Short mmCIF file of C-alpha atoms in Angstrom, two decimals:
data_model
loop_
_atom_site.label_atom_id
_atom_site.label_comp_id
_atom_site.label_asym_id
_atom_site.label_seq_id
_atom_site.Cartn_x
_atom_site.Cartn_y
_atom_site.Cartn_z
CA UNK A 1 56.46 87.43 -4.41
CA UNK A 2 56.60 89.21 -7.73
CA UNK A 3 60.21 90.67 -8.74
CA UNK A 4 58.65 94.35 -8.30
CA UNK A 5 57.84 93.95 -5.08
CA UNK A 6 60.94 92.40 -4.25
CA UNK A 7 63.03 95.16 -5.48
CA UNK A 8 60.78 97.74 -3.56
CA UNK A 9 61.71 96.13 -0.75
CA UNK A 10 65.52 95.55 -1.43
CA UNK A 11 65.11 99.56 -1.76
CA UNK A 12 63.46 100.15 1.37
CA UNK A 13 66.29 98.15 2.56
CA UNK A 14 68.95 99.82 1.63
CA UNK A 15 67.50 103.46 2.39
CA UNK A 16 67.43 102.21 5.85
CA UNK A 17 70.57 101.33 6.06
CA UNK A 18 72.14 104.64 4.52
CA UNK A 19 70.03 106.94 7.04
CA UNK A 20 71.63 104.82 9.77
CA UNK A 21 74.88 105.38 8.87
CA UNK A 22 74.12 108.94 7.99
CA UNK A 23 73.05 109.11 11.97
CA UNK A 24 76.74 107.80 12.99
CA UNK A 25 75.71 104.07 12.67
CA UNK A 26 77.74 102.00 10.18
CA UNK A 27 75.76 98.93 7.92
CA UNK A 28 76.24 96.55 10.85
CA UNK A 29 74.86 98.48 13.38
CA UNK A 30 78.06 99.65 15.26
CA UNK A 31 79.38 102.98 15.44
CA UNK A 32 80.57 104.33 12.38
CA UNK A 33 84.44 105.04 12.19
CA UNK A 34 85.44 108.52 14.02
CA UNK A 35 87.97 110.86 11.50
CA UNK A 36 91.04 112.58 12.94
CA UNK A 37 91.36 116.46 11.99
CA UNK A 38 94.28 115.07 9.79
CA UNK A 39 91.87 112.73 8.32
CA UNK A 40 88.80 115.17 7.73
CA UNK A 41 90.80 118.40 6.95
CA UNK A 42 88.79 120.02 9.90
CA UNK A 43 91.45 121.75 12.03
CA UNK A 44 91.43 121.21 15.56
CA UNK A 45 90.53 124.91 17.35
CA UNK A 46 90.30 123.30 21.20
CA UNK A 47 94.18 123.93 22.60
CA UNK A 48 93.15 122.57 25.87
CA UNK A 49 92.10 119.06 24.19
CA UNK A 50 94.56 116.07 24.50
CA UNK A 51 95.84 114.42 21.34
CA UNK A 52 97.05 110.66 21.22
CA UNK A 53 98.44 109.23 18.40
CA UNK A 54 100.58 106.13 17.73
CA UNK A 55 103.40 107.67 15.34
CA UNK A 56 106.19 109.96 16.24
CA UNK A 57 104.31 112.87 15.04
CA UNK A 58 101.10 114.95 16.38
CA UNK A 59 97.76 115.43 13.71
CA UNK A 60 98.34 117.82 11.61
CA UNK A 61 97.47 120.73 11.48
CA UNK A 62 97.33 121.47 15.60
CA UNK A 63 97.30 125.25 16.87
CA UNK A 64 99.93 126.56 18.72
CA UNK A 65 99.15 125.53 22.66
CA UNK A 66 97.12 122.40 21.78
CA UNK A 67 98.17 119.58 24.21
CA UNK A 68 99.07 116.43 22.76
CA UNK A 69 100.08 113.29 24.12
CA UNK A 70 103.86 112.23 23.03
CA UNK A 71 103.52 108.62 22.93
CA UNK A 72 107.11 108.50 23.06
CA UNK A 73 107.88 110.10 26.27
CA UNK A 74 104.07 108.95 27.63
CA UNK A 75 103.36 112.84 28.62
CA UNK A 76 101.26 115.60 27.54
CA UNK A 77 103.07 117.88 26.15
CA UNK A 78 102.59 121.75 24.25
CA UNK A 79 102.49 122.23 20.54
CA UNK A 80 105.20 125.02 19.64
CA UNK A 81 105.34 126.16 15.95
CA UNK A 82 108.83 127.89 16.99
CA UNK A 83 109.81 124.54 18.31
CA UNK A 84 112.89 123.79 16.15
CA UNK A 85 114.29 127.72 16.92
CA UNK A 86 114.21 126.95 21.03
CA UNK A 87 116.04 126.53 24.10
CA UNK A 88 114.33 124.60 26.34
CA UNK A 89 115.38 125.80 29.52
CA UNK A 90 115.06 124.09 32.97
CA UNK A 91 116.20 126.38 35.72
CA UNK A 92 115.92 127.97 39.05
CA UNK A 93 115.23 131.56 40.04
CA UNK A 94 119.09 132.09 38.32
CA UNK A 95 117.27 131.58 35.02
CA UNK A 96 114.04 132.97 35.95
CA UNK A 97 114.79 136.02 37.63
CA UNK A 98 114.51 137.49 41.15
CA UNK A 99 115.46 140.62 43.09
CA UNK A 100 113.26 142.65 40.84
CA UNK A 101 115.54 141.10 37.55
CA UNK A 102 113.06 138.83 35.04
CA UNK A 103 113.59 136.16 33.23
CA UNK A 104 114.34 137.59 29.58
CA UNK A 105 117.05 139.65 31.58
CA UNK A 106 119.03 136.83 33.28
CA UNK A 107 122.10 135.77 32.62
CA UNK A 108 121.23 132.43 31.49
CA UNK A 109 118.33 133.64 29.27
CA UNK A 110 120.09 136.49 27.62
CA UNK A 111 123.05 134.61 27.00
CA UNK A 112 121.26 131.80 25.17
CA UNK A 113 119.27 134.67 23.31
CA UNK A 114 122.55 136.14 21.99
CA UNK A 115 123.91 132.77 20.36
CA UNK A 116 120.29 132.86 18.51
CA UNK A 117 118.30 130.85 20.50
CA UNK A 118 114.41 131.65 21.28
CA UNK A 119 114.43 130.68 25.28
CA UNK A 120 111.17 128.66 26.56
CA UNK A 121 112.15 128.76 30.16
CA UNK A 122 110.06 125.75 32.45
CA UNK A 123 111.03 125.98 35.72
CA UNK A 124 110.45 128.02 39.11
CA UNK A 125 112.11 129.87 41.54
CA UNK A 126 113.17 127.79 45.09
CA UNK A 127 113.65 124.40 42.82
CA UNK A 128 116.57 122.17 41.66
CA UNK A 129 117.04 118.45 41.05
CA UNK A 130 116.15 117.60 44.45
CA UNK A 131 115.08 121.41 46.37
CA UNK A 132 110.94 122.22 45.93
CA UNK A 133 108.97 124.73 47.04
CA UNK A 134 105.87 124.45 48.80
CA UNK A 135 104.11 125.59 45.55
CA UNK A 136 106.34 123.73 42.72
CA UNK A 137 108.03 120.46 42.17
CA UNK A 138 111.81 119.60 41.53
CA UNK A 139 113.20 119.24 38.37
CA UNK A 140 112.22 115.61 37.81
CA UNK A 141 109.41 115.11 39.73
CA UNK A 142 107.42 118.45 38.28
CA UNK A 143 107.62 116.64 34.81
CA UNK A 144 106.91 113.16 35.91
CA UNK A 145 103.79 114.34 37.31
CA UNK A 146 102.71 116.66 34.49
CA UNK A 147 103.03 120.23 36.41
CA UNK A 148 105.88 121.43 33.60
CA UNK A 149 104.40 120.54 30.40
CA UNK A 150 107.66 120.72 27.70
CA UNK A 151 106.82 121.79 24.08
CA UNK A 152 106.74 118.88 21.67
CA UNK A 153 108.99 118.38 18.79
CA UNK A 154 112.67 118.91 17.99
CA UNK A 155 114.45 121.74 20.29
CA UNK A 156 117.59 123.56 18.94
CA UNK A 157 119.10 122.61 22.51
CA UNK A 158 118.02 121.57 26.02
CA UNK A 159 119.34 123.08 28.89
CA UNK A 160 119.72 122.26 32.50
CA UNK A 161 120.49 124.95 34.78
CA UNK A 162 120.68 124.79 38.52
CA UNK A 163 122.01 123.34 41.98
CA UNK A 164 121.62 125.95 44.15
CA UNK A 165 118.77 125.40 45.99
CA UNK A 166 119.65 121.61 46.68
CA UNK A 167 123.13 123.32 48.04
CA UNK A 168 121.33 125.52 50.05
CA UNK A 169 118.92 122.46 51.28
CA UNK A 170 121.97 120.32 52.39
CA UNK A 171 120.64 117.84 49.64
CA UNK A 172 123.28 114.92 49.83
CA UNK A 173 125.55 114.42 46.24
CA UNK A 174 123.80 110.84 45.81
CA UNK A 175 120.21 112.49 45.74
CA UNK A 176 121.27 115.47 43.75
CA UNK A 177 122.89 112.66 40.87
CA UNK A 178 120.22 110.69 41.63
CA UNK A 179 117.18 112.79 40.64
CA UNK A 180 119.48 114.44 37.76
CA UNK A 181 120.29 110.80 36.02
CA UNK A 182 115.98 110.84 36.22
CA UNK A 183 116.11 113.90 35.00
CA UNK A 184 117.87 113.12 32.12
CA UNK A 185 115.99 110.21 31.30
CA UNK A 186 112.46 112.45 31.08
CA UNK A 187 113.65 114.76 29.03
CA UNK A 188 115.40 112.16 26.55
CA UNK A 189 112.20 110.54 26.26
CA UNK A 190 111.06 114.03 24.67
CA UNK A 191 113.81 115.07 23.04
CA UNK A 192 115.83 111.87 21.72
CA UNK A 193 117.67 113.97 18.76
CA UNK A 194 118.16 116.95 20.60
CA UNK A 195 121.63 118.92 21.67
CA UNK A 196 121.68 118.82 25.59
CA UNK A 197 123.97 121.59 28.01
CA UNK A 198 124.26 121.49 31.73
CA UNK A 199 125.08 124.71 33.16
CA UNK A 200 125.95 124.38 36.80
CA UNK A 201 126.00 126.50 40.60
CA UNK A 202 126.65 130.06 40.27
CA UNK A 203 129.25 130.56 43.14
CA UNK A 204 132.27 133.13 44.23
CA UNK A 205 134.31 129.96 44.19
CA UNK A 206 136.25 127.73 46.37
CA UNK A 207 138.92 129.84 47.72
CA UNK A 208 136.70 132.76 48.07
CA UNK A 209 133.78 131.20 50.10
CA UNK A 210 132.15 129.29 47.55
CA UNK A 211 131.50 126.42 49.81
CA UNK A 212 128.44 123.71 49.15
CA UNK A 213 127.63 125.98 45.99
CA UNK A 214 130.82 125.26 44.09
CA UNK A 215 131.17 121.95 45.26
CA UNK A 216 127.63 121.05 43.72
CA UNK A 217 128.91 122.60 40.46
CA UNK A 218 131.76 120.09 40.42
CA UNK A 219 129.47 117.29 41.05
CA UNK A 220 127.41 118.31 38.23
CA UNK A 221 130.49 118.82 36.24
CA UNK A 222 130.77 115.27 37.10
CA UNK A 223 128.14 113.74 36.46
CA UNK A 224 127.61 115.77 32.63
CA UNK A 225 130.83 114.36 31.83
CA UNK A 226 130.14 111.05 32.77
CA UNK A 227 127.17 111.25 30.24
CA UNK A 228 128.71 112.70 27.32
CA UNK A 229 127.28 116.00 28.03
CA UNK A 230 128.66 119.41 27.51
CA UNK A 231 129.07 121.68 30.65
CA UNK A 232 129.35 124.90 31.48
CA UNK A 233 130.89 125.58 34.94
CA UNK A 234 130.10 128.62 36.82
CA UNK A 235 130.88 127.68 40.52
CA UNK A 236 133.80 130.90 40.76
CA UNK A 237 132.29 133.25 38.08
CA UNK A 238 131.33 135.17 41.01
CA UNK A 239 134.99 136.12 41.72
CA UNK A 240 136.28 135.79 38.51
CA UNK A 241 134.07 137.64 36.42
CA UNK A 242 134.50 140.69 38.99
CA UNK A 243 130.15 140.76 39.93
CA UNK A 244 130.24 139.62 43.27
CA UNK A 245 129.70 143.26 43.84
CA UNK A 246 126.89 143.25 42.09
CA UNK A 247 124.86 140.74 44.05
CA UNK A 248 121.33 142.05 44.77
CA UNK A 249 121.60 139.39 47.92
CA UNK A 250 123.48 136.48 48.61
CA UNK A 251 122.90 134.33 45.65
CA UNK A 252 121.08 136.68 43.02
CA UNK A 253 122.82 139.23 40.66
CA UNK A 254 121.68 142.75 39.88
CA UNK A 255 120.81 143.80 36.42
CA UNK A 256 124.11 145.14 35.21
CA UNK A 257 125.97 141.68 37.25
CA UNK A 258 123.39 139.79 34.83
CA UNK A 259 124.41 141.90 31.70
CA UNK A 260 128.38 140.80 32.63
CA UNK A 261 127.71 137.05 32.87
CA UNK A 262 125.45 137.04 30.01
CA UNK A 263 128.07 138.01 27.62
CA UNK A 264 130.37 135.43 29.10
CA UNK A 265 128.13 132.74 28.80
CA UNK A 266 127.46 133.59 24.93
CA UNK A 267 131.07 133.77 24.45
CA UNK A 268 131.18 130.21 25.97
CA UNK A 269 128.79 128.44 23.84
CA UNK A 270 130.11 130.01 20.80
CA UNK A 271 133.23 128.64 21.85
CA UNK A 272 131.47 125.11 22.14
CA UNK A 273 129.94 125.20 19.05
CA UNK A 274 126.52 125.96 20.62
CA UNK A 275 125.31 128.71 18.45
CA UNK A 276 121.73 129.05 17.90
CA UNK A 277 119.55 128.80 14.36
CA UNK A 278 119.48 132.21 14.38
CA UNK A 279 123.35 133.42 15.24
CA UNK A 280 124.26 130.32 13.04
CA UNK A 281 122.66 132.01 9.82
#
């Protein structure tokens, strides 16, 4: 063969094998290597597309709302720019809002506002560590399975509110510590650097009727202090705060009995050293 044909054919060759790989096929016939947005410098504009990833943090960049995958806590979780400026608040309807109150005016959530915090509240009305509703999960179990997706990163402070529908229930003390010691777990697979706060079972108290209420607030004083966590009883605030008059029904405050507690509980975490980013600046 003489050495021009040769290197026509060398050419022909190689053109081949450049078009292939051009087509998503790499030189030895496999598929070429796929680019992460990171990689590329294509942002990602799909928020309802998983992420994984094998490092601590997501691809970069990733809108706000884009679900990732936290390989750390093995769930998919929401991206949330504000992130590092939150609350993450797991509650009950106490937290949420009922009897025509909402959320952003509860006690819990304007209190945590007030020290600085932006609140993301995941929960739902009718729930606790153990109580569900016929629509949404308990505490544990609703993350476990993936029905409360938590934001990813680095919150200011986690927050557990709650009790009072598992007092309500009759759910026995070894369930309730049970599912909150799983509790616990989940969300320290999240958030492993995080501040955590239990707030416990709004109640009028023990000599004023309090009953299972305020005795679930001293087992979840119990069990937060067995774990090193800070707690914020509130099984007589009822009766000592002067708002059981203000009760919309038996267990839910009016707006103005909201207002009261809420600038109790900021003057509680202040005194706990719990003040928010923004209150801190």
């Amino acid at each position: 063969m003489h050495r021009g044909t040769t290197i026509r054919s060398w050419a022909s060759v190689l053109a081949c094998t450049l078009a292939l790989a051009g087509c998503g096929f790499g030189a030895a016939g496999g598929p070429a290597p796929v680019m992460s947005p990171a990689a590329t410098g294509t942002p990602t504009t799909t928020p309802a597309t998983p992420f994984t990833a094998g490092a601590a943090l997501p691809p970069s960049p990733l809108p706000a709302g884009t679900k990732y995958l936290n390989p750390a806590s093995g769930r998919t979780e929401v991206i949330d720019p504000a992130i590092t400026r939150s609350a993450v608040l797991i509650g009950d309807s106490q937290s949420g809002g009922a009897a025509g109150v909402k959320s952003a005016d509860t006690w819990v959530v304007r209190g945590l506002a007030a020290q600085g915090y932006t609140v993301r509240f995941e929960g739902n009305g009718g729930t606790g560590f153990v109580a569900r509703t016929s629509k949404a999960a308990n505490y544990p179990t609703g993350l476990e399975s993936g029905k409360t997706l938590l934001p990813y990163g680095n919150p200011a402070l986690v927050v557990v509110q709650g009790g009072g529908n598992d007092a309500s229930q009759g759910v026995a003390d070894d369930a309730i510590l049970a599912n909150a010691a799983r509790l616990l777990k989940d969300l320290k697979a999240s958030y492993p650097t995080s501040r955590f706060l239990f707030i416990g079972t709004l109640a009028k108290g023990a000599t004023h009727g309090g009953g299972r209420r305020t005795h679930v607030d001293s087992l979840l004083a119990g069990f937060a202090k067995r774990n090193g966590l800070p707690f914020v009883s509130v099984g007589d605030w009822l009766t000592r705060y002067g708002v059981a008059g203000s009760l919309a029904d038996a267990v839910h405050l009016n707006e103005s009995g909201h207002q009261v507690l809420a600038r109790v509980l900021a003057k509680q975490l202040a005194a706990m050293g719990l003040r928010g980013p923004a209150a801190a600046k």
